[in-house]
Short mmCIF file of N, CA and C in Angstrom, two decimals:
data_model
loop_
_atom_site.label_atom_id
_atom_site.label_comp_id
_atom_site.label_asym_id
_atom_site.label_seq_id
_atom_site.Cartn_x
_atom_site.Cartn_y
_atom_site.Cartn_z
N MET A 844 0.75 -1.54 0.31
CA MET A 844 -0.01 -0.26 0.02
C MET A 844 0.69 1.39 0.15
N ALA A 845 1.72 1.42 0.85
CA ALA A 845 2.98 2.57 0.85
C ALA A 845 3.61 2.55 -0.13
N THR A 846 4.17 1.50 -1.14
CA THR A 846 4.62 1.52 -2.63
C THR A 846 3.55 2.15 -3.27
N ARG A 847 2.43 1.80 -3.37
CA ARG A 847 1.75 2.65 -4.07
C ARG A 847 1.45 3.81 -4.19
N ARG A 848 1.33 4.49 -2.76
CA ARG A 848 1.12 5.34 -2.61
C ARG A 848 2.50 6.16 -3.29
N THR A 849 3.60 6.00 -2.40
CA THR A 849 4.57 6.53 -3.23
C THR A 849 4.77 6.76 -4.81
N LEU A 850 4.43 5.63 -5.15
CA LEU A 850 4.40 5.91 -6.68
C LEU A 850 3.56 6.64 -7.45
N PHE A 851 2.31 6.65 -6.53
CA PHE A 851 1.02 7.75 -7.39
C PHE A 851 1.59 9.63 -7.06
N GLY A 852 2.22 9.45 -5.56
CA GLY A 852 2.92 10.47 -5.35
C GLY A 852 4.18 11.43 -6.33
N CYS A 853 4.94 10.41 -7.25
CA CYS A 853 6.09 10.78 -7.72
C CYS A 853 5.30 11.33 -8.67
N ALA A 854 4.50 9.78 -9.65
CA ALA A 854 3.58 10.56 -10.33
C ALA A 854 3.04 11.88 -10.57
N LEU A 855 2.50 12.38 -9.87
CA LEU A 855 1.81 13.37 -9.42
C LEU A 855 2.91 14.35 -9.58
N CYS A 856 3.69 14.14 -8.75
CA CYS A 856 5.04 15.32 -8.21
C CYS A 856 5.14 15.89 -10.15
N ALA A 857 5.70 14.88 -10.71
CA ALA A 857 6.36 15.02 -11.60
C ALA A 857 5.44 15.77 -13.07
N ALA A 858 4.27 15.06 -12.85
CA ALA A 858 3.13 16.02 -13.82
C ALA A 858 3.03 17.12 -13.18
N THR A 859 2.88 17.40 -11.96
CA THR A 859 2.81 18.89 -11.59
C THR A 859 3.77 19.90 -12.10
N ILE A 860 5.20 19.26 -12.07
CA ILE A 860 6.16 19.91 -12.38
C ILE A 860 6.85 20.06 -14.04
N GLY A 861 5.84 19.09 -14.49
CA GLY A 861 5.77 19.13 -15.96
C GLY A 861 5.24 19.85 -16.49
N LEU A 862 3.92 20.07 -16.30
CA LEU A 862 2.61 21.12 -16.86
C LEU A 862 3.25 22.76 -15.99
N SER A 863 4.12 22.70 -15.17
CA SER A 863 4.32 23.82 -14.88
C SER A 863 5.53 24.48 -15.66
N ALA A 864 6.47 23.35 -16.16
CA ALA A 864 7.59 23.72 -17.17
C ALA A 864 7.07 24.29 -18.89
N ALA A 865 6.09 23.78 -18.44
CA ALA A 865 5.22 23.41 -20.18
C ALA A 865 4.63 24.91 -20.33
N SER A 866 4.31 25.80 -19.20
CA SER A 866 3.69 26.93 -19.23
C SER A 866 4.85 27.72 -18.87
N VAL A 867 6.13 27.68 -18.26
CA VAL A 867 6.91 28.30 -18.46
C VAL A 867 7.29 28.90 -19.83
N GLN A 868 7.84 27.52 -20.65
CA GLN A 868 8.43 27.60 -21.90
C GLN A 868 7.27 28.57 -22.60
N ALA A 869 6.01 28.42 -22.46
CA ALA A 869 5.49 29.09 -23.34
C ALA A 869 5.20 30.63 -23.32
N GLN A 870 5.58 30.78 -22.07
CA GLN A 870 5.96 32.24 -21.41
C GLN A 870 6.97 33.04 -21.96
N THR A 871 8.26 32.25 -22.25
CA THR A 871 9.79 32.37 -22.44
C THR A 871 10.07 32.02 -23.84
N GLY A 872 9.87 32.71 -25.04
CA GLY A 872 10.33 32.35 -26.20
C GLY A 872 11.92 32.36 -26.07
N GLY A 873 12.08 31.50 -27.23
CA GLY A 873 13.59 31.43 -27.42
C GLY A 873 14.59 30.57 -26.31
N VAL A 874 13.34 29.84 -25.97
CA VAL A 874 14.02 28.92 -24.83
C VAL A 874 13.47 27.53 -24.76
N THR A 875 14.24 26.54 -24.90
CA THR A 875 13.98 25.26 -24.39
C THR A 875 13.87 24.65 -22.79
N ARG A 876 13.61 24.26 -22.17
CA ARG A 876 13.95 23.91 -21.32
C ARG A 876 13.94 21.81 -21.39
N THR A 877 15.10 21.32 -20.19
CA THR A 877 14.32 19.89 -20.52
C THR A 877 14.88 19.81 -18.59
N ILE A 878 13.39 19.29 -18.05
CA ILE A 878 13.49 18.81 -16.79
C ILE A 878 14.39 17.52 -16.49
N LEU A 879 15.60 17.78 -15.92
CA LEU A 879 16.37 16.16 -15.75
C LEU A 879 16.06 15.57 -14.81
N GLN A 880 15.45 16.23 -13.36
CA GLN A 880 15.17 15.52 -12.33
C GLN A 880 14.71 16.48 -11.56
N THR A 881 13.22 15.61 -10.55
CA THR A 881 12.61 16.53 -9.33
C THR A 881 12.52 15.59 -8.08
N THR A 882 13.32 16.27 -7.19
CA THR A 882 13.16 15.55 -6.24
C THR A 882 12.60 16.72 -4.97
N GLU A 883 11.97 15.83 -3.99
CA GLU A 883 10.71 16.51 -2.70
C GLU A 883 12.35 16.40 -1.50
N LEU A 884 12.18 17.79 -1.32
CA LEU A 884 13.36 18.20 -0.30
C LEU A 884 12.60 17.77 1.16
N PRO A 885 13.14 17.26 2.15
CA PRO A 885 12.43 17.04 3.35
C PRO A 885 11.52 18.35 4.01
N GLY A 886 10.41 17.54 4.76
CA GLY A 886 9.53 18.62 5.22
C GLY A 886 8.26 18.61 4.13
N GLY A 887 8.88 18.29 3.13
CA GLY A 887 7.49 18.41 1.85
C GLY A 887 6.97 19.25 1.62
N THR A 888 7.74 20.28 2.02
CA THR A 888 7.23 22.19 1.14
C THR A 888 7.25 22.45 -0.18
N HIS A 889 8.92 21.79 -0.46
CA HIS A 889 10.03 22.07 -1.33
C HIS A 889 9.96 21.46 -2.16
N VAL A 890 10.59 21.60 -3.62
CA VAL A 890 11.23 20.36 -4.87
C VAL A 890 12.15 21.34 -4.93
N ALA A 891 13.21 20.35 -5.62
CA ALA A 891 14.57 20.83 -6.40
C ALA A 891 14.73 20.20 -7.56
N VAL A 892 14.27 21.22 -8.66
CA VAL A 892 14.11 20.73 -10.14
C VAL A 892 15.43 21.17 -10.86
N LEU A 893 15.87 20.04 -11.16
CA LEU A 893 17.38 20.23 -12.00
C LEU A 893 16.92 20.57 -13.30
N VAL A 894 17.21 21.30 -14.22
CA VAL A 894 17.27 21.60 -15.40
C VAL A 894 18.13 22.08 -16.75
N THR A 895 17.68 21.49 -17.43
CA THR A 895 18.90 22.26 -18.85
C THR A 895 18.28 23.28 -19.32
N ALA A 896 18.87 24.20 -20.11
CA ALA A 896 18.06 25.22 -20.48
C ALA A 896 18.79 25.94 -21.93
N GLU A 897 18.31 25.80 -23.12
CA GLU A 897 19.39 26.45 -23.88
C GLU A 897 18.22 27.69 -24.36
N ILE A 898 18.90 29.28 -24.44
CA ILE A 898 18.54 30.04 -24.74
C ILE A 898 19.10 30.45 -25.92
N ALA A 899 18.10 30.63 -27.62
CA ALA A 899 18.10 31.18 -28.65
C ALA A 899 19.12 31.82 -28.86
N ALA A 900 20.22 32.07 -29.95
CA ALA A 900 21.31 33.19 -30.33
C ALA A 900 19.91 34.38 -30.30
N ASN A 901 20.51 35.32 -30.03
CA ASN A 901 19.47 36.99 -29.66
C ASN A 901 18.54 36.60 -29.29
N ALA A 902 17.84 36.11 -29.04
CA ALA A 902 16.69 35.86 -27.56
C ALA A 902 16.63 36.33 -26.35
N GLU A 903 15.76 36.86 -25.85
CA GLU A 903 15.73 37.71 -25.05
C GLU A 903 14.17 36.85 -23.97
N VAL A 904 14.50 36.66 -22.61
CA VAL A 904 13.65 35.58 -22.00
C VAL A 904 12.82 36.82 -21.19
N ALA A 905 11.61 36.83 -21.38
CA ALA A 905 10.77 37.75 -20.50
C ALA A 905 11.31 37.84 -19.36
N ARG A 906 10.80 39.36 -18.81
CA ARG A 906 10.84 39.15 -16.96
C ARG A 906 9.94 38.47 -16.30
N HIS A 907 10.15 37.68 -14.92
CA HIS A 907 9.81 36.75 -14.47
C HIS A 907 10.45 36.57 -13.03
N THR A 908 9.28 35.30 -12.36
CA THR A 908 10.16 35.53 -11.10
C THR A 908 10.20 33.80 -10.60
N HIS A 909 10.22 33.50 -9.71
CA HIS A 909 10.05 32.09 -9.50
C HIS A 909 10.15 32.19 -7.81
N PRO A 910 9.30 30.93 -7.37
CA PRO A 910 8.85 30.93 -5.97
C PRO A 910 9.73 30.37 -5.43
N GLY A 911 11.01 30.47 -5.45
CA GLY A 911 12.48 29.61 -4.75
C GLY A 911 13.56 30.30 -5.47
N ILE A 912 14.70 29.54 -4.88
CA ILE A 912 15.54 30.28 -5.59
C ILE A 912 16.32 29.27 -6.78
N GLU A 913 16.98 30.26 -7.72
CA GLU A 913 17.35 29.60 -8.88
C GLU A 913 18.80 29.76 -8.53
N SER A 914 19.48 28.32 -8.75
CA SER A 914 20.61 28.14 -9.15
C SER A 914 21.27 28.02 -10.28
N ALA A 915 22.39 28.46 -11.02
CA ALA A 915 22.39 28.39 -12.31
C ALA A 915 23.78 28.26 -12.62
N TYR A 916 24.35 27.78 -13.70
CA TYR A 916 26.07 27.44 -13.96
C TYR A 916 25.91 27.47 -15.29
N VAL A 917 26.53 28.36 -16.15
CA VAL A 917 26.91 28.66 -17.47
C VAL A 917 27.38 27.68 -18.55
N LEU A 918 26.99 26.12 -18.92
CA LEU A 918 27.86 25.30 -19.81
C LEU A 918 28.65 26.12 -20.91
N GLU A 919 27.84 26.81 -21.34
CA GLU A 919 28.19 27.40 -22.81
C GLU A 919 27.75 28.45 -23.36
N GLY A 920 28.42 29.46 -23.82
CA GLY A 920 27.96 31.22 -24.58
C GLY A 920 27.71 32.20 -23.22
N GLU A 921 27.32 33.10 -23.69
CA GLU A 921 27.32 34.21 -22.87
C GLU A 921 25.63 35.34 -23.28
N SER A 922 25.51 35.77 -21.92
CA SER A 922 24.32 35.99 -22.04
C SER A 922 24.19 37.38 -20.45
N VAL A 923 23.28 38.43 -20.85
CA VAL A 923 23.11 39.71 -20.14
C VAL A 923 22.60 38.93 -18.90
N LEU A 924 22.82 38.80 -17.93
CA LEU A 924 21.54 38.84 -16.91
C LEU A 924 21.46 40.17 -16.33
N GLN A 925 19.61 40.31 -16.40
CA GLN A 925 19.44 41.71 -15.73
C GLN A 925 18.04 41.55 -14.83
N MET A 926 18.38 41.70 -13.34
CA MET A 926 17.72 41.73 -12.29
C MET A 926 17.56 43.05 -11.44
N VAL A 927 16.02 43.29 -11.44
CA VAL A 927 15.76 43.72 -10.59
C VAL A 927 16.81 44.71 -9.31
N GLY A 928 17.12 45.87 -9.18
CA GLY A 928 17.68 46.33 -8.13
C GLY A 928 19.21 45.94 -8.20
N VAL A 929 19.99 45.72 -8.63
CA VAL A 929 21.45 45.30 -9.22
C VAL A 929 21.98 45.78 -10.61
N PRO A 930 22.86 46.29 -10.77
CA PRO A 930 23.24 46.34 -12.26
C PRO A 930 22.97 45.14 -13.13
N ASP A 931 23.06 45.38 -14.72
CA ASP A 931 23.00 44.24 -15.63
C ASP A 931 24.35 43.54 -15.79
N ARG A 932 24.67 41.75 -15.32
CA ARG A 932 25.71 41.05 -15.41
C ARG A 932 25.70 40.20 -16.38
N THR A 933 27.02 40.14 -17.20
CA THR A 933 27.15 39.68 -18.54
C THR A 933 27.73 38.19 -17.83
N VAL A 934 26.98 37.22 -17.95
CA VAL A 934 27.49 35.67 -17.41
C VAL A 934 28.04 35.03 -18.70
N ARG A 935 29.14 34.40 -18.64
CA ARG A 935 29.79 33.50 -19.75
C ARG A 935 30.05 31.82 -19.31
N THR A 936 30.43 31.08 -19.94
CA THR A 936 31.14 29.98 -19.73
C THR A 936 31.61 29.90 -18.50
N GLY A 937 31.17 28.95 -17.42
CA GLY A 937 31.93 28.58 -16.33
C GLY A 937 31.56 29.40 -15.31
N ASP A 938 30.77 30.54 -15.46
CA ASP A 938 30.51 31.55 -14.47
C ASP A 938 29.11 30.97 -13.84
N GLY A 939 28.97 31.10 -12.44
CA GLY A 939 27.53 30.09 -12.43
C GLY A 939 26.81 32.10 -11.26
N PHE A 940 25.21 31.73 -11.14
CA PHE A 940 24.72 33.01 -10.39
C PHE A 940 23.81 32.36 -9.38
N GLN A 941 22.81 33.14 -8.87
CA GLN A 941 22.35 32.78 -7.88
C GLN A 941 21.10 33.61 -7.99
N ILE A 942 19.85 33.72 -8.04
CA ILE A 942 18.46 34.30 -7.96
C ILE A 942 17.95 34.67 -6.84
N PRO A 943 17.46 35.24 -5.92
CA PRO A 943 16.87 35.34 -4.51
C PRO A 943 15.21 34.89 -5.51
N ALA A 944 14.38 34.09 -4.44
CA ALA A 944 13.31 33.88 -4.61
C ALA A 944 12.38 35.11 -4.86
N GLY A 945 11.72 35.39 -5.73
CA GLY A 945 10.50 36.58 -6.11
C GLY A 945 11.15 38.05 -6.82
N THR A 946 12.44 37.71 -6.65
CA THR A 946 13.42 38.46 -7.59
C THR A 946 12.95 38.81 -9.39
N VAL A 947 12.73 40.00 -9.84
CA VAL A 947 12.24 40.22 -11.00
C VAL A 947 13.49 39.80 -11.96
N HIS A 948 13.26 38.79 -12.79
CA HIS A 948 14.83 38.90 -13.51
C HIS A 948 14.16 38.17 -14.78
N GLY A 949 15.70 38.56 -15.81
CA GLY A 949 15.56 39.01 -17.53
C GLY A 949 16.76 37.88 -17.75
N VAL A 950 17.02 37.77 -19.47
CA VAL A 950 18.05 37.13 -19.93
C VAL A 950 17.91 38.07 -21.42
N ARG A 951 19.16 38.66 -21.76
CA ARG A 951 19.18 38.92 -23.07
C ARG A 951 20.64 37.93 -23.84
N ASN A 952 20.39 37.44 -24.52
CA ASN A 952 21.43 36.85 -25.16
C ASN A 952 21.89 37.44 -26.08
N GLY A 953 23.24 36.67 -26.94
CA GLY A 953 24.34 37.35 -27.43
C GLY A 953 23.68 36.82 -28.86
N PRO A 954 24.50 36.96 -29.86
CA PRO A 954 24.87 36.00 -30.92
C PRO A 954 24.39 34.57 -31.28
N ARG A 955 25.04 34.18 -30.03
CA ARG A 955 25.17 32.37 -30.00
C ARG A 955 24.22 32.08 -29.07
N ALA A 956 23.98 30.86 -28.88
CA ALA A 956 22.81 30.06 -27.90
C ALA A 956 24.06 30.14 -27.00
N THR A 957 23.18 29.72 -25.83
CA THR A 957 23.54 29.53 -24.59
C THR A 957 23.26 28.79 -23.76
N ARG A 958 24.09 27.82 -23.30
CA ARG A 958 23.52 26.74 -22.46
C ARG A 958 23.61 27.01 -20.63
N LEU A 959 23.07 26.65 -19.83
CA LEU A 959 23.03 26.67 -18.61
C LEU A 959 22.16 25.17 -18.14
N ALA A 960 22.80 24.96 -17.06
CA ALA A 960 22.63 24.16 -16.10
C ALA A 960 21.91 24.89 -14.67
N ILE A 961 20.65 24.61 -14.09
CA ILE A 961 20.21 25.11 -13.70
C ILE A 961 19.15 24.29 -12.56
N THR A 962 19.38 24.72 -10.93
CA THR A 962 18.45 24.07 -9.62
C THR A 962 17.90 24.66 -9.68
N TYR A 963 16.24 24.94 -9.24
CA TYR A 963 15.22 25.42 -8.82
C TYR A 963 15.15 24.67 -7.96
N THR A 964 15.31 25.55 -6.59
CA THR A 964 14.69 24.96 -5.03
C THR A 964 13.17 25.79 -4.99
N VAL A 965 12.17 25.17 -5.05
CA VAL A 965 10.56 25.92 -5.04
C VAL A 965 9.91 25.54 -3.99
N GLU A 966 8.80 26.03 -3.86
CA GLU A 966 7.85 25.68 -3.24
C GLU A 966 6.91 24.91 -3.95
N LYS A 967 6.88 23.66 -3.79
CA LYS A 967 5.92 22.71 -4.43
C LYS A 967 4.50 23.38 -4.80
N ASP A 968 4.19 22.35 -5.99
CA ASP A 968 2.80 23.10 -6.30
C ASP A 968 2.68 23.94 -6.16
N LYS A 969 3.36 25.16 -6.47
CA LYS A 969 3.36 26.50 -7.35
C LYS A 969 3.89 26.53 -8.59
N PRO A 970 3.58 27.33 -9.21
CA PRO A 970 4.19 27.23 -10.58
C PRO A 970 5.47 27.43 -10.87
N LEU A 971 6.47 27.22 -11.59
CA LEU A 971 7.88 27.17 -11.61
C LEU A 971 8.19 28.71 -11.41
N ALA A 972 7.55 29.34 -12.91
CA ALA A 972 7.66 30.98 -12.73
C ALA A 972 6.92 31.21 -13.04
N SER A 973 6.43 32.66 -13.28
CA SER A 973 5.64 33.35 -13.15
C SER A 973 5.92 34.68 -13.95
N PRO A 974 5.53 35.15 -14.74
CA PRO A 974 5.83 36.73 -15.73
C PRO A 974 5.78 37.85 -14.50
N ALA A 975 6.18 38.63 -15.29
CA ALA A 975 6.69 40.00 -14.01
C ALA A 975 5.88 40.99 -14.40
#
Protein backbone atom coordinates (compact mmCIF):
# COMPACT_ATOMS: atom_id res chain seq x y z
CA MET A 1 0.00 0.00 0.00
CA ALA A 2 2.77 2.44 0.92
CA THR A 3 4.59 1.62 -2.32
CA ARG A 4 1.50 2.35 -4.39
CA ARG A 5 1.04 5.70 -2.59
CA THR A 6 4.69 6.57 -3.09
CA LEU A 7 4.52 5.79 -6.81
CA PHE A 8 1.33 7.82 -7.18
CA GLY A 9 2.91 10.72 -5.29
CA CYS A 10 6.00 10.65 -7.52
CA ALA A 11 3.87 10.53 -10.66
CA LEU A 12 1.69 13.40 -9.44
CA CYS A 13 4.73 15.51 -8.54
CA ALA A 14 6.35 14.83 -11.93
CA ALA A 15 3.14 15.70 -13.76
CA THR A 16 2.74 18.94 -11.80
CA ILE A 17 6.32 20.03 -12.44
CA GLY A 18 5.99 19.04 -16.10
CA LEU A 19 2.89 21.19 -16.52
CA SER A 20 4.61 24.08 -14.75
CA ALA A 21 7.61 23.79 -17.05
CA ALA A 22 5.38 23.69 -20.12
CA SER A 23 3.64 26.90 -19.06
CA VAL A 24 7.02 28.55 -18.41
CA GLN A 25 8.22 27.61 -21.90
CA ALA A 26 5.07 29.10 -23.41
CA GLN A 27 5.73 32.38 -21.57
CA THR A 28 9.39 32.69 -22.56
CA GLY A 29 10.04 32.31 -26.29
CA GLY A 30 13.53 31.40 -27.42
CA VAL A 31 14.16 29.11 -24.45
CA THR A 32 14.13 25.32 -24.44
CA ARG A 33 14.06 23.70 -21.01
CA THR A 34 14.51 20.02 -20.21
CA ILE A 35 13.70 18.77 -16.72
CA LEU A 36 16.30 16.17 -15.76
CA GLN A 37 15.16 15.37 -12.23
CA THR A 38 12.72 16.52 -9.56
CA THR A 39 13.35 15.74 -5.89
CA GLU A 40 11.00 16.43 -3.01
CA LEU A 41 12.96 18.03 -0.17
CA PRO A 42 12.64 17.13 3.53
CA GLY A 43 9.53 18.63 5.07
CA GLY A 44 7.53 18.17 1.87
CA THR A 45 7.00 21.89 1.14
CA HIS A 46 9.70 22.39 -1.51
CA VAL A 47 11.17 20.54 -4.49
CA ALA A 48 14.55 20.79 -6.21
CA VAL A 49 14.18 20.76 -9.99
CA LEU A 50 17.32 20.10 -12.06
CA VAL A 51 17.00 21.58 -15.56
CA THR A 52 19.07 22.23 -18.65
CA ALA A 53 18.11 25.33 -20.59
CA GLU A 54 19.15 26.59 -23.99
CA ILE A 55 18.58 30.23 -24.89
CA ALA A 56 18.52 30.82 -28.64
CA ALA A 57 20.89 33.30 -30.28
CA ASN A 58 19.68 36.91 -29.92
CA ALA A 59 16.70 35.81 -27.77
CA GLU A 60 15.34 37.76 -24.83
CA VAL A 61 13.84 35.92 -21.89
CA ALA A 62 10.91 37.99 -20.63
CA ARG A 63 11.01 39.34 -17.07
CA HIS A 64 9.71 36.74 -14.63
CA THR A 65 10.02 35.42 -11.06
CA HIS A 66 10.35 32.04 -9.34
CA PRO A 67 8.79 30.97 -6.02
CA GLY A 68 12.24 29.88 -4.81
CA ILE A 69 15.96 30.17 -5.48
CA GLU A 70 17.40 29.71 -8.97
CA SER A 71 21.03 28.48 -8.99
CA ALA A 72 22.61 28.36 -12.44
CA TYR A 73 25.90 27.46 -14.13
CA VAL A 74 26.72 28.61 -17.67
CA LEU A 75 27.78 25.54 -19.67
CA GLU A 76 28.30 27.41 -22.92
CA GLY A 77 27.76 30.90 -24.32
CA GLU A 78 27.30 34.41 -22.97
CA SER A 79 24.19 36.31 -21.83
CA VAL A 80 23.31 39.50 -20.00
CA LEU A 81 21.46 38.77 -16.75
CA GLN A 82 19.04 41.55 -15.82
CA MET A 83 17.84 41.60 -12.19
CA VAL A 84 15.78 44.34 -10.59
CA GLY A 85 17.82 46.34 -8.08
CA VAL A 86 21.30 45.39 -9.33
CA PRO A 87 23.35 46.36 -12.40
CA ASP A 88 23.11 44.09 -15.45
CA ARG A 89 25.71 41.32 -15.36
CA THR A 90 27.29 39.47 -18.27
CA VAL A 91 27.58 35.76 -17.51
CA ARG A 92 29.89 33.55 -19.58
CA THR A 93 30.93 29.91 -19.87
CA GLY A 94 32.06 28.73 -16.44
CA ASP A 95 30.19 31.42 -14.47
CA GLY A 96 27.63 30.61 -11.81
CA PHE A 97 24.90 32.78 -10.35
CA GLN A 98 21.93 32.67 -7.99
CA ILE A 99 18.67 34.56 -8.14
CA PRO A 100 16.75 34.96 -4.86
CA ALA A 101 13.12 33.87 -4.63
CA GLY A 102 10.65 36.40 -6.01
CA THR A 103 13.32 38.54 -7.72
CA VAL A 104 12.20 39.95 -11.07
CA HIS A 105 14.75 39.05 -13.73
CA GLY A 106 15.26 38.38 -17.43
CA VAL A 107 18.04 37.52 -19.86
CA ARG A 108 19.27 39.09 -23.08
CA ASN A 109 21.31 36.71 -25.20
CA GLY A 110 24.09 37.47 -27.66
CA PRO A 111 24.71 36.17 -31.17
CA ARG A 112 25.30 32.55 -30.02
CA ALA A 113 23.06 30.14 -28.13
CA THR A 114 23.68 29.87 -24.38
CA ARG A 115 23.31 26.62 -22.42
CA LEU A 116 22.73 26.52 -18.68
CA ALA A 117 22.47 23.90 -15.94
CA ILE A 118 19.92 25.18 -13.42
CA THR A 119 18.57 23.99 -10.08
CA TYR A 120 15.34 25.57 -8.92
CA THR A 121 14.58 25.11 -5.22
CA VAL A 122 10.93 26.10 -5.21
CA GLU A 123 7.72 25.74 -3.26
CA LYS A 124 5.87 22.58 -4.17
CA ASP A 125 2.58 22.94 -6.08
CA LYS A 126 3.40 26.44 -7.35
CA PRO A 127 4.25 27.32 -10.95
CA LEU A 128 7.97 27.06 -11.66
CA ALA A 129 7.89 30.66 -12.94
CA SER A 130 5.45 33.53 -13.31
CA PRO A 131 5.61 36.54 -15.63
CA ALA A 132 6.59 39.81 -13.93
